Short mmCIF file of C-alpha atoms in Angstrom, two decimals:
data_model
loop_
_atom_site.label_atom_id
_atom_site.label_comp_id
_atom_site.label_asym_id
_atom_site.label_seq_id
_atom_site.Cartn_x
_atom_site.Cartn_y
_atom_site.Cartn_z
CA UNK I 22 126.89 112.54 59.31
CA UNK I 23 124.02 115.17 57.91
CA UNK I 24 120.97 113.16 57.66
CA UNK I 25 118.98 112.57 54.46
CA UNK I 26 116.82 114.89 52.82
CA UNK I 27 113.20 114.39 51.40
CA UNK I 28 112.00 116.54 49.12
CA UNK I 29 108.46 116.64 47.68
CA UNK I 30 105.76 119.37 47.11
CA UNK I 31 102.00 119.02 47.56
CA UNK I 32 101.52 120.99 44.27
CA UNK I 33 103.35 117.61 42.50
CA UNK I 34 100.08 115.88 43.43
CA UNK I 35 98.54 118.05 41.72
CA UNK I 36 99.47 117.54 38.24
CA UNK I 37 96.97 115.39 36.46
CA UNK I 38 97.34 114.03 33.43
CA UNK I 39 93.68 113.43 32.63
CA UNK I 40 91.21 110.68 32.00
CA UNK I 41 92.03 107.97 29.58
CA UNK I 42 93.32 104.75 29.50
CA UNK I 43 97.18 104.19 30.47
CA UNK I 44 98.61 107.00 28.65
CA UNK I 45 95.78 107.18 25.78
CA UNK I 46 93.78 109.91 26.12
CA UNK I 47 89.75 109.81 26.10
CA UNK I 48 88.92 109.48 22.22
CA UNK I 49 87.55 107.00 19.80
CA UNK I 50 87.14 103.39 21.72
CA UNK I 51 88.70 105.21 24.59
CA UNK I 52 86.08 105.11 27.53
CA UNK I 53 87.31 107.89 30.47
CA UNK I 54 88.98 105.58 33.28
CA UNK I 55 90.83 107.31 35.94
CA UNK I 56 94.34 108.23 34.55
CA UNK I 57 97.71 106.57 35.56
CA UNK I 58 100.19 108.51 37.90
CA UNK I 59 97.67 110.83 39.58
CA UNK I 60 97.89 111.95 42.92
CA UNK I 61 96.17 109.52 45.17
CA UNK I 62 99.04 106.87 44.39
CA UNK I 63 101.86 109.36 45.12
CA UNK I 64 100.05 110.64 48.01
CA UNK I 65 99.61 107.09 49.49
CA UNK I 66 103.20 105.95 48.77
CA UNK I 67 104.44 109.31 50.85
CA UNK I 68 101.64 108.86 53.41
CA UNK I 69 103.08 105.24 54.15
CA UNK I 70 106.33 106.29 54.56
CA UNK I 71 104.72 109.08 56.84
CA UNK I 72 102.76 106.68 58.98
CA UNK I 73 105.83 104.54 58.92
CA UNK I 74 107.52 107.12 60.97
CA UNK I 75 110.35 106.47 58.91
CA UNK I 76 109.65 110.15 57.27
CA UNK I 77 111.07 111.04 60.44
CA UNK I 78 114.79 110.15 60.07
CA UNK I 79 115.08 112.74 56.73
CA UNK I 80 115.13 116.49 56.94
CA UNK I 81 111.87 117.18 54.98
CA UNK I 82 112.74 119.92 52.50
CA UNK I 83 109.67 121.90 50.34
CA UNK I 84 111.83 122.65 46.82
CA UNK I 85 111.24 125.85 44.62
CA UNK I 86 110.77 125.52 41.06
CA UNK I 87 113.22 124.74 38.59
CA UNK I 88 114.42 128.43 36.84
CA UNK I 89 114.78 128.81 32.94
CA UNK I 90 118.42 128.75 33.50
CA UNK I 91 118.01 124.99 35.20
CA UNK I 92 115.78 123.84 32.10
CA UNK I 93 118.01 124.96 29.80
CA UNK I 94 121.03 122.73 30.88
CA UNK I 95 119.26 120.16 29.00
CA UNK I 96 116.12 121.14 27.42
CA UNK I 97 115.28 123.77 24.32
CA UNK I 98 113.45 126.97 24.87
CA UNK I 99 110.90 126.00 22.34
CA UNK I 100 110.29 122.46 24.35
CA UNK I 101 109.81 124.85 27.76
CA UNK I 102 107.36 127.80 25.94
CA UNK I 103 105.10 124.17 24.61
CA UNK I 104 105.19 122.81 28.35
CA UNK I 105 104.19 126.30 29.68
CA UNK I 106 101.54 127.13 26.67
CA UNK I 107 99.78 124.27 26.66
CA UNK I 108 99.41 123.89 30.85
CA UNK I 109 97.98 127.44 30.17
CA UNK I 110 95.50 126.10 28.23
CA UNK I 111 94.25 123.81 31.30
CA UNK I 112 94.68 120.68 29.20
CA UNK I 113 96.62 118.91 25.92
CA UNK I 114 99.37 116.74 24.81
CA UNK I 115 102.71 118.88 25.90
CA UNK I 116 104.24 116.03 23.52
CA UNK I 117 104.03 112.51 23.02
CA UNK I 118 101.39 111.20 25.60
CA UNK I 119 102.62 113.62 28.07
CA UNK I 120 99.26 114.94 28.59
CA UNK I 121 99.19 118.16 31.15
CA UNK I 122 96.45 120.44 33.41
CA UNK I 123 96.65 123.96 34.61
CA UNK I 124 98.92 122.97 37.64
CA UNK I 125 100.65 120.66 35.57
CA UNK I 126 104.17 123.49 34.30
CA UNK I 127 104.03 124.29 37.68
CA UNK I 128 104.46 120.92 39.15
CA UNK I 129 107.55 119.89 36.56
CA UNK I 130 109.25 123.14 37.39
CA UNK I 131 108.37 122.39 41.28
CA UNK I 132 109.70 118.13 40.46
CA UNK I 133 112.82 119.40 38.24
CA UNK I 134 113.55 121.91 40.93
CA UNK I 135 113.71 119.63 43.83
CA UNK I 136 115.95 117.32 41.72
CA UNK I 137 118.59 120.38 40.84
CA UNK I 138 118.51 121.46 44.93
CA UNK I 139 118.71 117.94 45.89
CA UNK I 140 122.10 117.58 43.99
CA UNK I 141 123.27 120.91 44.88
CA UNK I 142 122.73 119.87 48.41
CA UNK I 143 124.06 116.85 48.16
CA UNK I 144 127.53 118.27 46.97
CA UNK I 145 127.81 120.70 49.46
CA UNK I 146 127.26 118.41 52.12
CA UNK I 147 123.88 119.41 53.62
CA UNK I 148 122.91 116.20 53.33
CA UNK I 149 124.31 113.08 53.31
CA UNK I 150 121.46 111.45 51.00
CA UNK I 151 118.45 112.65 49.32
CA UNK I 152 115.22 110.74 47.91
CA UNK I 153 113.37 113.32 45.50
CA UNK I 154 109.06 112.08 46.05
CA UNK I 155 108.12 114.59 42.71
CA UNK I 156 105.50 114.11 39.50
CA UNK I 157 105.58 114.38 37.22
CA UNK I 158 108.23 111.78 36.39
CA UNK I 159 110.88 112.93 33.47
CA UNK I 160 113.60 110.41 32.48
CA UNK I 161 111.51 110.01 28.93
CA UNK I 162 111.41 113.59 28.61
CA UNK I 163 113.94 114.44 25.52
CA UNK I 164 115.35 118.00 24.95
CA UNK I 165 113.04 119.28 22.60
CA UNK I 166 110.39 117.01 23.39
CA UNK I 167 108.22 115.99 26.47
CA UNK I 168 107.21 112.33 25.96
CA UNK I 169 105.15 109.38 27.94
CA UNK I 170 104.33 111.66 30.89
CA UNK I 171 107.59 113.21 31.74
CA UNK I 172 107.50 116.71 31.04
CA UNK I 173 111.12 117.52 32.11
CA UNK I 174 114.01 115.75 32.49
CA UNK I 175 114.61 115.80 36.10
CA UNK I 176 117.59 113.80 36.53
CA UNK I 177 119.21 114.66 33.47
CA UNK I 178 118.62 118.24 34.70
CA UNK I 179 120.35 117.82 38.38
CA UNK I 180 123.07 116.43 36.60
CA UNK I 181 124.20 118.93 34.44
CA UNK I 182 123.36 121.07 37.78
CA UNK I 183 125.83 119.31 39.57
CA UNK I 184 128.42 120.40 37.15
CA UNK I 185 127.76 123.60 37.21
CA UNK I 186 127.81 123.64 41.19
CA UNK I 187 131.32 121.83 40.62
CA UNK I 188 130.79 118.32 40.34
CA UNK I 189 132.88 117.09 37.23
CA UNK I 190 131.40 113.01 36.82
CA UNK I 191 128.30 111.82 37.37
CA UNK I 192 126.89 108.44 37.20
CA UNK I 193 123.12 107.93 36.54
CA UNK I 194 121.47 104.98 37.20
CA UNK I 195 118.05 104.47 36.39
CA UNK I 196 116.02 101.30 37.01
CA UNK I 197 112.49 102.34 36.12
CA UNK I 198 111.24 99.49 34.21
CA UNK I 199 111.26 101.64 30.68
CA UNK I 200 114.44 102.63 28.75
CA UNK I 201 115.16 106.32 29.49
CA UNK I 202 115.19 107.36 26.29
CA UNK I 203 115.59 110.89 27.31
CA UNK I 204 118.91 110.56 29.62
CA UNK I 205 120.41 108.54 27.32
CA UNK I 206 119.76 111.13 24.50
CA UNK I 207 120.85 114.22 26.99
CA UNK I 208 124.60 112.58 27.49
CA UNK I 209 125.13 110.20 24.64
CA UNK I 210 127.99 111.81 23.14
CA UNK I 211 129.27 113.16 26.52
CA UNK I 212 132.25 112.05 28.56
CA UNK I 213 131.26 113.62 31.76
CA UNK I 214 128.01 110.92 32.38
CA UNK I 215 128.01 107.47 32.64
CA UNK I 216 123.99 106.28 31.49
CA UNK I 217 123.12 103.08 32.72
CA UNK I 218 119.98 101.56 32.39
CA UNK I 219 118.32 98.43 33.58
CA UNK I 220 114.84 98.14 32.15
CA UNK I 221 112.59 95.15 30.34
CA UNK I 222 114.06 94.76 27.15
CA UNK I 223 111.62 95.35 24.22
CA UNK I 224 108.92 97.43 26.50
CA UNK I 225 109.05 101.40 25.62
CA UNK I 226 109.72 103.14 23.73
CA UNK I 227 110.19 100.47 21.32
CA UNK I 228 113.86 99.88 19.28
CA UNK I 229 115.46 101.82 22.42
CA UNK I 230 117.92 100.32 25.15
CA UNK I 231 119.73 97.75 23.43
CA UNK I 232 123.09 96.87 24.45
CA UNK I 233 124.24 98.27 21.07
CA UNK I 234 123.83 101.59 22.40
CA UNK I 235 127.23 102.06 24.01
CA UNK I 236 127.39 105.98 23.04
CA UNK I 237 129.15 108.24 20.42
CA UNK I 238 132.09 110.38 20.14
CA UNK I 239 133.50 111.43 23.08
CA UNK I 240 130.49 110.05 25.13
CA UNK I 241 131.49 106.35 23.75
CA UNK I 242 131.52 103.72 26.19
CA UNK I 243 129.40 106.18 28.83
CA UNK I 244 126.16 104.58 28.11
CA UNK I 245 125.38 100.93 29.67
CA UNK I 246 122.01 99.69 28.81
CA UNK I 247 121.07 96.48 30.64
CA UNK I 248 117.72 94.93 29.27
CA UNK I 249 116.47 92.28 30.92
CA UNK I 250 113.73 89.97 29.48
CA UNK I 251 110.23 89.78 30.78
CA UNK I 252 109.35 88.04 34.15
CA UNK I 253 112.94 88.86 35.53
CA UNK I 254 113.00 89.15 39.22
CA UNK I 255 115.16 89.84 42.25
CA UNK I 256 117.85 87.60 41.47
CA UNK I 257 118.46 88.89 37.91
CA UNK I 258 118.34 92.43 39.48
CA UNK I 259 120.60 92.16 41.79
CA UNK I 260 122.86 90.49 39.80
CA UNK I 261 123.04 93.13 37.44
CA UNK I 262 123.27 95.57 40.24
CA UNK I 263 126.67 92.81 41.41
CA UNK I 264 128.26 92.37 38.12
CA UNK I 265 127.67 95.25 35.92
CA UNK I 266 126.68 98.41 37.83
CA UNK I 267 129.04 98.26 40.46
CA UNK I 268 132.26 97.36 37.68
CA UNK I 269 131.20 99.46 35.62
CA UNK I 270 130.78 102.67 38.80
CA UNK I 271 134.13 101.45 39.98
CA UNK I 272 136.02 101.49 36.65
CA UNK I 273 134.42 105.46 35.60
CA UNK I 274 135.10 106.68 38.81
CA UNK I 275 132.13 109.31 39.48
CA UNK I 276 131.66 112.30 41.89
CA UNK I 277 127.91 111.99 42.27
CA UNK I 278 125.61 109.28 42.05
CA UNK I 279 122.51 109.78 40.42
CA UNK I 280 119.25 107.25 40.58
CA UNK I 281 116.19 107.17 38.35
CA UNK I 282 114.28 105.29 41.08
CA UNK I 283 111.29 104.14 39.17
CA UNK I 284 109.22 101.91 40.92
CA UNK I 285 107.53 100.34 38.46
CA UNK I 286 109.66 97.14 38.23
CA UNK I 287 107.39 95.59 40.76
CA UNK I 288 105.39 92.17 40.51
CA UNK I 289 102.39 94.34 40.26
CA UNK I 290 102.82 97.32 38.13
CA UNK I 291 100.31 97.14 34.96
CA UNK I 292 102.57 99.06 33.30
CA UNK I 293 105.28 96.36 32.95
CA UNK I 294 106.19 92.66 33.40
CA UNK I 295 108.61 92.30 35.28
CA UNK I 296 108.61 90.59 38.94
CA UNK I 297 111.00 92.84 41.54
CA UNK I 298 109.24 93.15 44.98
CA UNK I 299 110.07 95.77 47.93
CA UNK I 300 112.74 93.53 49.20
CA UNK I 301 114.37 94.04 45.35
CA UNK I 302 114.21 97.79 45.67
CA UNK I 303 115.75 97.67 49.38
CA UNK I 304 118.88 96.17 48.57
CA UNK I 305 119.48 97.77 45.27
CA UNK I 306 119.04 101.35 47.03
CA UNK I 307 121.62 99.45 49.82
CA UNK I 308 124.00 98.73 48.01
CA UNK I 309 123.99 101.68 45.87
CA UNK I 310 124.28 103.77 49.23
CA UNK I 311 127.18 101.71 50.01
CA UNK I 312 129.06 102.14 46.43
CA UNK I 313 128.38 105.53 46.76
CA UNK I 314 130.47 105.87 50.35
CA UNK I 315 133.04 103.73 48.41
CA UNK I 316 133.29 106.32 45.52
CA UNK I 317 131.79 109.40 46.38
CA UNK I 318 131.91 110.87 49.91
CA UNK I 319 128.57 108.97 50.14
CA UNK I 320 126.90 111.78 48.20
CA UNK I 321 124.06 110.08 46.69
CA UNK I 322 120.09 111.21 45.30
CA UNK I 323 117.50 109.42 44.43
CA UNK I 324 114.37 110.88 42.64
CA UNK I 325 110.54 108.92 41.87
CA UNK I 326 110.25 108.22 38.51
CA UNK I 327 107.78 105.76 37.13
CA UNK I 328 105.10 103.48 39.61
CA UNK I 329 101.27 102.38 38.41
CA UNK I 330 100.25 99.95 41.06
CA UNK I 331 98.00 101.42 43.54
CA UNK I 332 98.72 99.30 45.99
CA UNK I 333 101.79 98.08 45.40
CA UNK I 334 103.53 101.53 44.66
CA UNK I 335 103.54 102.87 48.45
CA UNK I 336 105.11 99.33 49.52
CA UNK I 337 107.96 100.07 47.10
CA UNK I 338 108.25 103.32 47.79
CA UNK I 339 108.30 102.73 52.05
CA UNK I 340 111.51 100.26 51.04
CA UNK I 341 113.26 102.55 48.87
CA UNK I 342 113.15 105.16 51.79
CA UNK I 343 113.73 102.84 54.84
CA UNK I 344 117.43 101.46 52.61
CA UNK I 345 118.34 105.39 52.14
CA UNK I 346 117.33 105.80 55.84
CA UNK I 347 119.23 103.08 56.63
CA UNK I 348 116.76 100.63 58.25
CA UNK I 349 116.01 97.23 57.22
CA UNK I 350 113.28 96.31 54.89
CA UNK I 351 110.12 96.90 56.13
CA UNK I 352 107.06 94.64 56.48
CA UNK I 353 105.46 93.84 53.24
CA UNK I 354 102.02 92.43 53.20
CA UNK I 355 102.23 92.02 49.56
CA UNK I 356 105.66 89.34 49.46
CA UNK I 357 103.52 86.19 49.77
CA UNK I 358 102.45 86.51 46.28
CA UNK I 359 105.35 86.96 44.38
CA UNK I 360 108.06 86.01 46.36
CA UNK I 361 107.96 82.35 45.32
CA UNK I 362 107.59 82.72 41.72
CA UNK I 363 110.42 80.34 39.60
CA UNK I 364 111.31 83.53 38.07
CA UNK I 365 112.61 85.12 40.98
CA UNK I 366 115.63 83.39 40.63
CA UNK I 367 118.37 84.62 38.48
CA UNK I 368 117.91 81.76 35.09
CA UNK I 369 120.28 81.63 32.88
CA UNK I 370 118.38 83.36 29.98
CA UNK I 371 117.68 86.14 32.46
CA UNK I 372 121.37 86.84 33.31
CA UNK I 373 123.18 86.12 29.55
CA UNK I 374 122.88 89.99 28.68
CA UNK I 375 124.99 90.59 31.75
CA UNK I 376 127.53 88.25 30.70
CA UNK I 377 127.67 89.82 27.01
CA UNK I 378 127.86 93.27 28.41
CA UNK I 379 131.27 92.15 31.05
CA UNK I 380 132.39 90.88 27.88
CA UNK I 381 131.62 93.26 25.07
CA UNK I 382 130.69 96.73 26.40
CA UNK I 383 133.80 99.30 26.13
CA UNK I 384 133.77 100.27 29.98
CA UNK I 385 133.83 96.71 31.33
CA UNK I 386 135.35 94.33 28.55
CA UNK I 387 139.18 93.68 29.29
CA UNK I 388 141.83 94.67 26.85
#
């Protein structure tokens, strides 16, 4: 078997999108702080899995930039001249709090890009996995609108990529810790892509990701939201990993597997509250390796989407890569601390969604 592919770009770390506080820019009661999702965080996360030596079990692949004709799959040529316009300006909202620099078009065309050749790859059997290291991140990227950082939507971009390279289903998980609002819009009334999302119920953007939202048209039944409630942890994501994702990938049947691999779950991310540690992210990327061998030739990518803890980001990241790799989790100095928590366990108002949603949601309910 090929081994896996990594793809990242040293220009990704160069997209910055300015000082402010989380996503707020500098303004009124706004004092400059260094930004969120900058470079030294994904530079540490890949420089872990470098020093790891676990960098050396993928083919390391530098991607080219996305082409108009990529963006276009999914996003509006007035949403790609604003991206382009306003980078050219050196700085501004691109947006809604997706805040750019000079290098920053350059970057989402480099991170959309490596996404679309991942997939391609992927299908024609290059490689027999691929983990996509890119910023800026893009599953909240809609497609006329750039929105919470993401600039473009890279998944929802090597998707429709796939399908024009051949592929004719594709299932896209995502299980960044905020409802991709922007993959869910790209596909909601489409047949061809099963959405599923597992993400803190109630976080951002707010009144999206309810289990409501099966899809419309055509597309209903082909989006699976799964919100979990604050302070979940690795029982209650592995049981919706268990007894919805893997039903639910089983029953549609896909030809590629798609993951929004936000790290951002974690016990440590400022950015949510929700209590997954490295050893969460391992065996959800194992098992979704494995239920992609079951369903599709094993082809399988996996692309960095949101992840705010300095220090806890590169620990995710490191067990996200060893699973694709195929090596067992890796040391994690940071366990002790949240590894005992009560809410680690899967409690009962923790797992009910996942009950409703075998019950209720078109895809999974039985006649």
């Amino acid at each position: 078997m090929p081994e896996p592919a990594w793809y990242s770009h040293e220009l990704c770390h160069w997209h910055d999108p300015g000082a402010g506080s989380g996503y707020v820019p500098v303004g009124p009661g706004v004092e400059p702080l260094r930004q969120f999702a900058v470079d030294p965080d994904l530079r540490r996360a890949e420089g872990l899995v470098r020093a790891s030596g676990v960098i050396d079990l993928f083919t390391q692949v530098t991607p080219t930039p996305a082409t108009d004709e990529d963006l276009l799959l999914v996003h509006s040529r007035a949403h790609i001249d604003r991206v382009e316009a306003t980078s050219a300006l050196g700085a501004g909202d691109a947006g809604v709090y997706a805040h750019v620099n000079h290098h920053s078009a350059r970057a989402a065309r480099l991170a959309a890009g490596a996404c679309v050749q991942a997939a391609e790859a992927v299908l024609a059997d290059r490689f027999a996995r691929a983990y996509c290291l890119v910023r800026p991140p893009g599953h909240h990227a809609e497609p006329d609108r750039a929105m919470a950082l993401c600039l473009y939507n890279n998944v929802a971009i090597a998707a429709r990529a796939a399908q024009r390279a051949g592929a004719e289903r594709i299932l896209v998980l995502d299980w960044d810790v905020h409802h991709g609002n922007g993959i869910q819009r790209a596909f909601y009334d489409a047949p061809d892509v099963l959405y599923v999302s597992i993400h803190q119920d109630g976080l951002f953007p707010p009144a999206s990701g309810s289990v409501r939202e099966t899809g419309t048209g055509a597309g209903l039944g082909t989006t699976l939201n799964i919100p979990l409630p604050s302070g979940s942890g690795h029982e209650a994501y592995l049981a919706a990993v268990h007894q919805v994702v893997d039903p639910a990938a089983r029953a549609y049947k896909p030809d590629l597997i798609l993951v929004a691999a936000g790290v951002d779950a974690g016990g440590h991310d400022p950015m949510g509250r929700m209590m997954c540690t490295s050893r969460t992210l391992h065996a959800m990327t194992t098992h979704l390796c494995a239920l992609a061998e079951d369903l599709t030739g094993g082809r399988i990518v996996f692309a960095h989407e949101g992840g705010y803890s300095a220090w806890y980001q590169p620990t995710l990241v490191l067990a996200t890569a060893a699973a694709i790799a195929g090596l067992p989790a890796p040391e994690d100095p940071f366990l002790h601390s949240l590894e005992h928590l009560p809410g680690q366990r899967a409690l009962p108002h923790q797992t009910r969604v996942l009950d409703h949603l075998r019950t209720h949601h078109p895809l999974l309910a039985t006649p």
